[in-house]
Coordinates of C-alpha atoms and ligand atoms in Angstrom, one line a residue:
X1 CA 131.0 142.8 50.2
X2 CA 128.8 139.8 50.8
X3 CA 125.1 140.2 51.9
X4 CA 124.7 139.0 55.5
X5 CA 122.8 135.9 54.4
X6 CA 125.4 134.8 52.4
X7 CA 128.2 134.6 54.8
X8 CA 129.6 131.2 54.3
X9 CA 129.0 130.1 58.1
X10 CA 125.2 130.2 57.8
X11 CA 125.3 127.1 55.7
X12 CA 128.3 125.3 55.8
X13 CA 128.8 121.8 56.3
X14 CA 131.8 121.5 58.5
X15 CA 133.9 118.1 59.2
X16 CA 135.4 117.8 62.4
X17 CA 138.9 116.1 62.0
X18 CA 139.6 114.8 65.4
X19 CA 143.3 114.5 64.6
X20 CA 144.6 111.4 66.8
X21 CA 142.4 109.2 64.8
X22 CA 142.3 110.5 61.1
X23 CA 145.2 109.3 59.4
X24 CA 148.8 108.8 60.9
X25 CA 152.0 109.6 58.6
X26 CA 154.4 108.9 60.9
X27 CA 153.3 105.5 62.1
X28 CA 153.5 106.0 65.8
X29 CA 149.6 105.1 66.3
X30 CA 148.6 108.9 66.7
X31 CA 147.1 110.8 63.7
X32 CA 149.0 113.8 62.6
X33 CA 148.7 117.0 60.1
X34 CA 150.7 115.1 57.6
X35 CA 148.5 112.4 57.8
X36 CA 145.5 114.6 57.2
X37 CA 147.0 116.5 54.4
X38 CA 147.4 113.2 52.8
X39 CA 143.9 112.3 52.8
X40 CA 142.7 116.1 52.1
X41 CA 141.0 115.0 49.0
X42 CA 138.9 112.9 50.8
X43 CA 137.6 115.6 52.4
X44 CA 137.3 117.6 48.7
X45 CA 135.7 114.5 47.3
X46 CA 133.1 114.4 50.0
X47 CA 132.3 118.1 49.5
X48 CA 132.7 119.6 52.8
X49 CA 132.7 123.7 53.2
X50 CA 135.4 123.4 56.2
X51 CA 137.3 121.3 58.5
X52 CA 137.3 121.6 62.1
X53 CA 140.4 120.3 64.0
X54 CA 140.2 119.1 67.4
X55 CA 143.3 120.5 69.6
X56 CA 146.7 119.9 68.0
X57 CA 148.6 122.4 70.3
X58 CA 151.5 121.4 72.8
X59 CA 150.0 119.0 75.3
X60 CA 150.5 116.5 77.7
X61 CA 147.7 114.6 76.1
X62 CA 146.1 113.8 79.4
X63 CA 142.6 114.8 78.0
X64 CA 143.4 113.9 74.1
X65 CA 144.9 117.6 73.5
X66 CA 142.1 119.3 75.5
X67 CA 144.8 120.1 77.9
X68 CA 147.1 122.8 76.2
X69 CA 150.5 123.6 77.5
X70 CA 151.4 126.2 74.6
X71 CA 148.6 127.9 72.6
X72 CA 150.7 129.0 69.8
X73 CA 152.2 126.1 68.6
X74 CA 151.6 122.2 67.4
X75 CA 152.3 119.4 69.5
X76 CA 155.3 117.5 67.8
X77 CA 153.0 114.5 68.0
X78 CA 150.7 116.2 65.0
X79 CA 153.9 117.8 63.6
X80 CA 154.7 121.4 63.0
X81 CA 153.3 124.7 62.4
X82 CA 154.9 124.0 59.0
X83 CA 152.6 121.1 58.8
X84 CA 149.4 123.4 59.7
X85 CA 150.5 126.0 57.3
X86 CA 150.8 123.4 54.7
X87 CA 147.3 121.9 55.5
X88 CA 145.4 125.2 55.5
X89 CA 147.0 126.1 51.9
X90 CA 146.0 122.8 50.7
X91 CA 142.5 123.4 52.1
X92 CA 142.0 126.7 50.8
X93 CA 143.0 125.8 47.1
X94 CA 140.2 123.2 47.4
X95 CA 137.8 125.9 48.6
X96 CA 137.9 124.4 52.2
X97 CA 138.0 126.8 55.4
X98 CA 139.9 125.5 58.2
X99 CA 138.6 125.9 62.2
X100 CA 140.9 125.7 64.9
X101 CA 139.9 124.5 68.3
X102 CA 140.4 127.1 71.2
X103 CA 140.3 125.7 74.8
X104 CA 140.2 129.3 76.9
X105 CA 138.5 127.6 79.9
X106 CA 141.5 125.9 81.3
X107 CA 144.7 125.3 80.4
X108 CA 147.1 122.0 80.9
X109 CA 148.5 122.1 84.7
X110 CA 151.9 122.1 82.7
X111 CA 151.6 125.2 81.2
X112 CA 154.0 127.8 82.2
X113 CA 151.8 130.1 83.8
X114 CA 150.3 127.1 85.9
X115 CA 153.6 126.1 86.8
X116 CA 154.8 129.6 88.0
X117 CA 151.3 130.0 90.0
X118 CA 152.3 126.7 91.9
X119 CA 155.7 128.1 92.7
X120 CA 154.3 131.7 93.8
X121 CA 153.0 132.4 96.9
X122 CA 148.9 132.5 97.8
X123 CA 147.4 135.7 96.1
X124 CA 150.3 136.2 93.9
X125 CA 149.7 137.9 90.5
X126 CA 151.2 134.3 89.6
X127 CA 148.1 132.8 91.0
X128 CA 145.6 135.4 89.9
X129 CA 145.5 133.8 86.8
X130 CA 143.9 130.6 87.5
X131 CA 141.5 130.2 90.3
X132 CA 142.9 129.7 93.7
X133 CA 141.4 129.5 97.0
X134 CA 142.1 128.6 100.5
X135 CA 140.3 125.5 101.8
X136 CA 137.4 125.0 104.3
X137 CA 137.9 123.6 107.4
X138 CA 140.2 124.6 110.6
X139 CA 143.3 123.7 108.6
X140 CA 141.9 124.3 104.9
X141 CA 141.4 120.6 104.5
X142 CA 138.1 120.6 102.8
X143 CA 137.7 121.8 99.2
X144 CA 136.5 125.5 99.0
X145 CA 133.1 124.5 97.8
X146 CA 131.1 121.6 96.6
X147 CA 131.3 122.1 92.8
X148 CA 132.0 118.5 90.9
X149 CA 134.2 118.0 88.0
X150 CA 132.3 117.3 84.7
X151 CA 134.6 113.9 84.9
X152 CA 133.7 112.7 88.3
X153 CA 134.9 113.6 91.9
X154 CA 135.6 117.0 93.2
X155 CA 136.5 120.1 91.0
X156 CA 139.1 121.2 93.4
X157 CA 142.5 119.8 94.1
X158 CA 144.9 120.9 96.9
X159 CA 148.3 122.0 96.4
X160 CA 151.4 121.2 98.0
X161 CA 153.7 124.2 99.2
X162 CA 157.2 124.2 98.4
X163 CA 158.0 122.9 101.8
X164 CA 156.2 120.0 101.4
X165 CA 153.0 121.3 103.5
X166 CA 149.5 121.0 102.3
X167 CA 149.0 124.5 100.4
X168 CA 145.5 126.4 98.5
X169 CA 143.1 124.4 96.4
X170 CA 142.8 125.0 92.4
X171 CA 139.6 124.7 90.4
X172 CA 139.5 122.5 87.6
X173 CA 136.3 121.7 86.1
X174 CA 137.5 118.9 84.2
X175 CA 140.5 116.6 85.0
X176 CA 142.9 117.9 87.9
X177 CA 145.5 118.2 85.0
X178 CA 143.2 120.9 83.7
X179 CA 143.4 124.0 85.9
X180 CA 140.8 126.8 85.0
X181 CA 141.7 130.3 83.9
X182 CA 140.7 133.3 85.9
X183 CA 138.8 135.0 83.1
X184 CA 138.0 138.0 85.8
X185 CA 141.9 138.8 85.5
X186 CA 142.6 141.2 82.4
X187 CA 146.0 139.5 81.9
X188 CA 144.1 136.1 80.7
X189 CA 142.0 138.5 78.4
X190 CA 144.5 140.0 76.6
X191 CA 146.6 136.7 76.5
X192 CA 143.6 135.0 74.3
X193 CA 143.2 137.9 72.4
X194 CA 147.0 137.5 71.4
X195 CA 146.4 133.6 71.0
X196 CA 143.4 134.3 68.7
X197 CA 145.4 137.0 66.3
X198 CA 147.9 134.3 66.5
X199 CA 146.0 132.0 64.4
X200 CA 144.0 134.5 62.7
X201 CA 147.2 135.9 61.3
X202 CA 148.0 132.5 60.2
X203 CA 145.1 132.4 58.0
X204 CA 142.6 130.4 60.1
X205 CA 139.1 130.9 59.4
X206 CA 137.8 130.8 62.9
X207 CA 137.5 128.8 66.2
X208 CA 135.3 126.2 67.7
X209 CA 135.2 127.6 71.2
X210 CA 135.6 124.8 73.9
X211 CA 133.2 125.0 77.0
X212 CA 132.1 128.6 75.8
X213 CA 129.7 128.5 78.6
X214 CA 132.2 128.0 81.6
X215 CA 135.1 130.7 81.3
X216 CA 133.2 133.0 83.9
X217 CA 132.7 131.8 87.8
X218 CA 130.8 133.4 90.1
X219 CA 133.5 135.0 92.3
X220 CA 132.4 134.0 95.6
X221 CA 132.6 130.8 94.8
X222 CA 129.1 129.7 96.5
X223 CA 128.3 126.3 96.8
X224 CA 125.4 125.2 94.7
X225 CA 122.7 122.3 94.3
X226 CA 124.4 119.3 93.2
X227 CA 121.4 117.5 93.2
X228 CA 120.6 119.2 89.8
X229 CA 123.8 118.1 88.2
X230 CA 123.7 115.6 85.7
X231 CA 126.2 114.8 82.8
X232 CA 127.6 117.8 80.6
X233 CA 124.2 118.4 79.1
X234 CA 122.4 118.3 82.5
X235 CA 123.9 121.1 84.0
X236 CA 122.3 124.7 83.2
X237 CA 122.8 128.3 84.2
X238 CA 121.5 127.5 87.9
X239 CA 125.4 126.2 88.7
X240 CA 127.5 129.4 89.7
X241 CA 130.1 128.4 87.1
X242 CA 128.3 127.9 84.0
X243 CA 126.4 130.5 81.5
X244 CA 127.3 133.4 83.8
X245 CA 126.3 136.8 82.4
X246 CA 130.2 137.6 82.2
X247 CA 130.8 135.4 79.4
X248 CA 129.0 137.4 76.8
X249 CA 131.3 140.5 77.3
X250 CA 134.1 138.2 76.1
X251 CA 132.8 137.2 73.1
X252 CA 131.6 140.4 72.0
X253 CA 135.2 141.5 72.6
X254 CA 136.5 138.7 70.4
X255 CA 133.7 139.1 67.5
X256 CA 135.0 142.9 67.1
X257 CA 138.7 141.2 67.1
X258 CA 137.3 138.7 64.4
X259 CA 135.3 141.6 62.7
X260 CA 138.7 143.8 62.1
X261 CA 140.1 140.7 59.5
X262 CA 139.2 140.1 56.2
X263 CA 137.6 136.9 55.0
X264 CA 134.2 136.2 57.3
X265 CA 136.3 134.6 60.2
X266 CA 133.8 132.5 62.6
X267 CA 133.3 131.6 66.1
X268 CA 131.3 128.6 67.2
X269 CA 130.3 127.8 70.8
X270 CA 130.4 124.8 72.6
X271 CA 127.8 125.5 75.1
X272 CA 125.7 122.5 76.6
X273 CA 122.8 124.3 78.2
X274 CA 119.4 122.8 78.8
X275 CA 117.3 125.1 76.7
X276 CA 118.0 126.7 73.3
X277 CA 116.4 129.8 74.3
X278 CA 119.8 130.0 76.5
X279 CA 122.1 128.2 73.8
X280 CA 120.6 131.7 71.4
X281 CA 122.4 134.2 73.6
X282 CA 125.6 132.9 72.5
X283 CA 124.6 134.1 68.8
X284 CA 123.2 137.2 69.3
X285 CA 124.5 139.6 66.3
X286 CA 127.5 141.2 68.1
X287 CA 128.5 137.7 69.7
X288 CA 129.2 134.2 68.1
X289 CA 128.3 133.4 64.5
X290 CA 127.3 129.6 65.7
X291 CA 126.4 127.5 68.9
X292 CA 126.4 123.9 68.1
X293 CA 122.7 122.6 68.5
X294 CA 123.3 119.9 71.1
X295 CA 119.7 120.0 72.0
X296 CA 119.1 118.5 68.6
X297 CA 121.9 116.2 69.0
X298 CA 120.5 114.8 72.3
X299 CA 116.8 114.0 71.0
X300 CA 115.9 110.4 70.6
X301 CA 114.5 108.9 67.0
X302 CA 111.1 110.1 67.5
X303 CA 109.1 112.2 65.1
X304 CA 107.3 114.2 67.2
X305 CA 110.3 115.3 69.4
X306 CA 112.3 116.1 66.3
X307 CA 109.5 118.3 65.0
X308 CA 109.6 120.2 68.5
X309 CA 113.1 120.8 68.6
X310 CA 113.6 121.8 64.9
X311 CA 110.6 124.3 65.3
X312 CA 112.0 125.5 68.2
X313 CA 115.6 125.7 66.8
X314 CA 114.1 127.8 64.0
X315 CA 112.4 129.9 66.2
X316 CA 115.1 130.7 68.8
X317 CA 117.8 130.9 66.5
X318 CA 115.9 132.6 63.9
X319 CA 114.8 135.6 66.3
X320 CA 118.4 136.7 67.0
X321 CA 119.4 136.6 63.3
X322 CA 121.7 133.2 63.5
X323 CA 121.3 130.1 61.5
X324 CA 121.0 126.6 63.6
X325 CA 124.2 124.7 63.9
X326 CA 123.0 121.2 63.6
X327 CA 125.2 118.4 64.8
X328 CA 124.4 114.4 65.3
X329 CA 127.9 113.2 66.6
X330 CA 131.1 114.3 67.9
X331 CA 134.3 113.3 69.8
X332 CA 132.0 113.3 73.2
X333 CA 129.0 111.2 72.3
X334 CA 128.1 107.7 71.2
X335 CA 128.1 107.9 67.8
X336 CA 124.8 108.4 66.0
X337 CA 125.0 105.5 63.8
X338 CA 124.6 103.7 67.3
X339 CA 123.0 105.9 69.6
X340 CA 120.0 106.2 68.0
X341 CA 118.9 102.8 68.2
X342 CA 119.3 102.8 71.9
X343 CA 116.2 103.4 74.1
X344 CA 115.8 107.3 74.7
X345 CA 116.8 107.2 78.4
X346 CA 120.0 105.3 77.5
X347 CA 121.3 107.8 74.7
X348 CA 123.5 109.8 76.7
X349 CA 125.4 106.8 78.5
X350 CA 128.6 105.8 77.1
X351 CA 128.7 102.3 75.8
X352 CA 131.0 99.3 76.8
X353 CA 131.6 95.4 76.9
X354 CA 129.1 95.2 79.9
X355 CA 126.5 97.8 78.6
X356 CA 122.7 96.4 79.8
X357 CA 121.5 97.7 76.2
X358 CA 123.7 97.4 73.4
X359 CA 122.3 98.9 69.8
X360 CA 121.2 96.6 67.0
X361 CA 123.5 97.5 64.2
X362 CA 121.4 96.9 61.3
X363 CA 118.8 99.4 62.5
X364 CA 121.4 101.7 64.1
X365 CA 123.0 102.4 60.9
X366 CA 119.7 102.7 58.9
X367 CA 118.7 105.3 61.6
X368 CA 122.1 106.8 61.5
X369 CA 121.7 107.5 57.7
X370 CA 118.3 108.6 57.7
X371 CA 119.1 111.1 60.3
X372 CA 121.9 112.7 58.7
X373 CA 119.4 112.8 55.5
X374 CA 117.0 114.9 57.5
X375 CA 120.0 117.0 59.4
X376 CA 121.4 117.6 55.8
X377 CA 118.3 118.8 54.7
X378 CA 117.5 121.4 56.9
X379 CA 118.6 124.9 56.6
X380 CA 121.4 126.1 58.7
X381 CA 125.2 124.9 59.2
X382 CA 125.7 121.2 60.1
X383 CA 128.8 119.5 61.7
X384 CA 130.0 116.2 60.6
X385 CA 132.1 114.1 62.7
X386 CA 134.5 112.1 60.9
X387 CA 134.0 108.2 60.1
X388 CA 130.2 109.1 60.1
X389 CA 130.4 109.3 56.4
X390 CA 131.5 105.7 56.8
X391 CA 128.9 104.8 58.9
X392 CA 131.0 104.1 61.6
X393 CA 129.4 102.7 64.6
X394 CA 130.4 103.4 68.1
X395 CA 133.4 100.9 69.3
X396 CA 131.8 98.9 72.4
X397 CA 134.1 96.3 72.8
X398 CA 137.3 98.4 74.1
X399 CA 138.7 96.7 77.1
X400 CA 139.1 98.7 80.5
X401 CA 143.3 98.3 80.4
X402 CA 143.0 99.8 76.5
X403 CA 140.8 102.9 77.6
X404 CA 142.2 106.1 77.7
X405 CA 140.0 108.9 78.5
X406 CA 140.0 110.7 81.6
X407 CA 136.3 110.4 82.4
X408 CA 136.6 106.7 82.5
X409 CA 139.4 106.6 85.2
X410 CA 138.0 109.6 87.3
X411 CA 134.6 108.3 87.6
X412 CA 136.6 104.8 88.7
X413 CA 135.4 103.0 85.7
X414 CA 131.5 103.7 86.5
X415 CA 131.4 105.7 83.0
X416 CA 132.9 103.9 80.0
X417 CA 133.9 107.6 78.6
X418 CA 134.4 108.4 75.3
X419 CA 137.1 106.2 73.7
X420 CA 134.5 104.2 71.5
X421 CA 133.7 106.9 69.2
X422 CA 137.5 108.1 68.7
X423 CA 138.8 104.9 67.4
X424 CA 141.2 105.5 64.4
X425 CA 139.5 105.6 61.2
X426 CA 139.7 102.7 58.3
X427 CA 140.7 103.8 55.0
X428 CA 141.6 100.6 53.4
X429 CA 139.7 97.2 54.1
X430 CA 143.1 95.3 54.4
X431 CA 146.7 96.4 55.6
X432 CA 148.2 97.4 58.9
X433 CA 145.7 99.5 60.6
X434 CA 143.4 99.6 57.8
X435 CA 145.4 102.3 56.0
X436 CA 145.6 104.6 59.4
X437 CA 149.1 104.0 59.1
X438 CA 151.4 101.5 57.4
X439 CA 152.9 100.1 60.7
X440 CA 150.0 98.5 62.5
X441 CA 150.0 101.1 65.5
X442 CA 146.9 102.3 66.7
X443 CA 146.3 104.3 70.2
X444 CA 143.0 102.6 70.6
X445 CA 142.6 99.1 69.0
X446 CA 140.6 98.8 65.9
X447 CA 137.6 96.2 66.1
X448 CA 138.0 93.4 64.0
X449 CA 135.1 94.2 61.7
X450 CA 136.7 97.7 61.0
X451 CA 137.8 96.6 57.6
X452 CA 134.2 96.3 56.1
X453 CA 133.7 100.3 56.9
X454 CA 136.8 101.5 55.1
X455 CA 136.8 103.8 52.8
X456 CA 138.2 101.9 49.8
X457 CA 135.5 99.1 50.4
X458 CA 132.9 101.8 50.0
X459 CA 133.8 104.3 47.4
X460 CA 132.8 102.3 44.2
X461 CA 129.5 100.9 46.0
X462 CA 126.6 103.0 45.0
X463 CA 124.7 101.7 48.3
X464 CA 127.4 102.5 50.8
X465 CA 127.1 105.4 53.4
X466 CA 130.1 107.1 52.0
X467 CA 128.2 107.4 48.6
X468 CA 125.1 108.6 50.1
X469 CA 126.9 111.3 52.3
X470 CA 128.5 112.3 48.9
X471 CA 125.4 112.7 46.9
X472 CA 123.8 114.3 49.8
X473 CA 126.4 116.8 49.9
X474 CA 126.1 117.7 46.4
X475 CA 122.2 117.8 46.1
X476 CA 122.2 120.0 49.1
X477 CA 124.5 122.5 47.5
X478 CA 123.0 122.4 43.9
X479 CA 119.5 123.0 45.6
X480 CA 120.5 125.5 48.0
X481 CA 119.2 123.8 51.2
X482 CA 121.6 125.3 53.5
X483 CA 120.1 128.8 52.8
X484 CA 116.6 127.3 52.4
X485 CA 113.5 127.0 54.6
X486 CA 111.3 124.5 56.5
X487 CA 107.8 124.1 55.7
X488 CA 106.0 121.1 57.3
X489 CA 103.5 119.0 55.1
X490 CA 100.4 117.7 56.5
X491 CA 99.1 114.5 56.4
X492 CA 102.0 112.2 56.3
X493 CA 101.2 110.6 59.3
X494 CA 102.4 111.4 63.1
X495 CA 105.6 109.3 62.6
X496 CA 106.7 110.8 59.6
X497 CA 108.9 114.0 59.3
X498 CA 107.8 115.6 56.2
X499 CA 109.0 119.0 55.3
X500 CA 109.9 121.1 52.4
X501 CA 112.7 122.9 51.9
X502 CA 112.6 125.0 48.5
X503 CA 112.1 122.5 45.8
X504 CA 113.0 119.2 48.0
X505 CA 110.8 117.3 49.8
X506 CA 112.5 115.6 52.9
X507 CA 110.7 112.5 54.0
X508 CA 111.7 110.2 56.8
X509 CA 109.9 107.2 58.2
X510 CA 110.5 106.9 61.9
X511 CA 107.1 104.7 62.4
X512 CA 106.5 100.9 62.0
X513 CA 104.9 100.8 58.3
X514 CA 106.2 101.3 55.1
X515 CA 105.3 104.7 53.7
X516 CA 104.1 105.2 49.8
X517 CA 106.0 108.2 48.5
X518 CA 104.1 110.8 46.8
X519 CA 103.0 110.6 43.0
X520 CA 104.4 112.8 40.5
X521 CA 107.7 113.2 42.1
X522 CA 111.3 111.7 41.2
X523 CA 113.3 110.5 43.9
X524 CA 116.3 112.4 44.2
X525 CA 118.0 110.6 47.0
X526 CA 117.1 107.8 49.3
X527 CA 118.5 105.8 52.0
X528 CA 117.3 102.2 52.4
X529 CA 114.5 102.5 49.6
X530 CA 112.6 99.3 49.3
X531 CA 110.4 98.6 46.3
X532 CA 109.5 102.5 45.9
X533 CA 108.1 102.3 49.7
X534 CA 109.8 104.3 52.1
X535 CA 110.5 101.7 55.0
X536 CA 110.9 102.2 58.8
X537 CA 114.0 104.1 59.7
X538 CA 114.6 105.1 56.0
X539 CA 114.6 108.4 54.3
X540 CA 114.3 110.3 51.0
X541 CA 114.6 113.5 49.1
X542 CA 111.9 114.0 46.3
X543 CA 111.7 116.6 43.8
X544 CA 108.7 117.3 41.4
X545 CA 108.9 115.2 38.5
X546 CA 109.9 116.6 35.0
X547 CA 106.8 116.5 32.7
Ligands
GLC601 C1 135.1 119.7 75.6 C2 135.7 119.1 74.9 C3 136.1 117.5 75.5 C4 136.8 117.6 76.8 C5 136.2 119.1 77.6 C6 137.3 119.7 78.1 O1 133.4 119.1 76.0 O2 134.8 118.8 73.7 O3 136.4 116.9 74.5 O4 136.9 116.6 77.2 O5 135.7 120.2 76.8 O6 138.1 120.3 77.7

């Protein structure tokens, strides 16, 4: 039996594969599981502990796979269950765990249950699996309440009855093709227990749980004060469809189910909430194992604010015996190797060709590298998003007619959406689609400078971002940083982050003047050091020099 602190997920570095954009074996322009398998040694060489796959289940792909029509299979776009089994076996052989994305808040409108619900009468058992309601107004012509969709517009769409007349409305917190399940219904709960078992029986090591704060809604469907509604991160538990007390019971149930399996299976919550104290409720000892620290992700490049969020994270997660789960980039936000060079108030705004402010690419990459060195110097688990190890920037030049994100369409072009962080990876400097496949097809266009970020252009260069990530991960493991602690060091200056984790001193310069490194120490690792000084936007890991 492992001691509690040794559980792998407490300190794991987990790499997010966004399968559409990772590697494409069949050449149709959309990545797949066989492609991922062909690149698995990249992940092993990098030194990650686990891989999280964004959804690969059958889906009409209205929201890039977050609209699932069958929870127990693989979309032919991505391959077959045999491809999943092959990837899992190859990953396990290399000591890499595999985490599946579970989307329990909503299904696709093409899911058989939703199709049955549409065909059935109001208040039927078929409709009770989703959230249907009569409209307001004399003829029910107004939505049942004022809840907004995260992607823009109302969260309600009216159905059409079999005779062609307007019918009830159904709830979708996201796109109209993503109807929300009714988690008050025991049949939904039992179905998801069975889905969890399906993937656990296949050997999955855990789940990233999509919109983990949204499953339960206030059954009275009251209006709420939408003036307090912002982007995903701006909503709190004041909304009657987020962070309702009832969600916790679901995760306690799932925890018991996972605990009945061997091998430390884990759950990670995607729960965007205003305060870390709220997020910590998801990782109480009998609930989930991890919850993304989106508040850390949302903190700008500012030493004081970073110190504060790190301290608060250690405090609130520590109080419930959980690690903090750090993250800087994912498939929903502007890549941190661009974002951190934007003014603080612009950092949650998607970028496009007409954005008022675009990041300076040189500063952005330096900050991105330094930020990674800080994150991976911290104890706890960290998630990496594919391509950050190549220092990929956000792609800002995607034309409107090439965009794919429903957020762009539902906001009528007002929000650029998330395509800029989803562009297929460059593996080779030359060749069709830079080695993403061998046909040159790509579901989002790769920009002209993509080849300079390619894996093969970086692998032999000791100063490349890829070499930096590989060294960071090796040293992190060698020095046990994932299970260490943070001890702030005084006297380094307000614009400097300086802490000790075991025998490693992590220093990052967020100010404007170069910083002298402490004497009597050796530099274990550095990003962008100049003549022995730590220039602005650089970081170093230093260790006591051996005498
Ligand atoms: C999560 C996913 C995002 C998706 C949404 C709806 O936030 O990360 O990509 O659009 O849920 O499923």
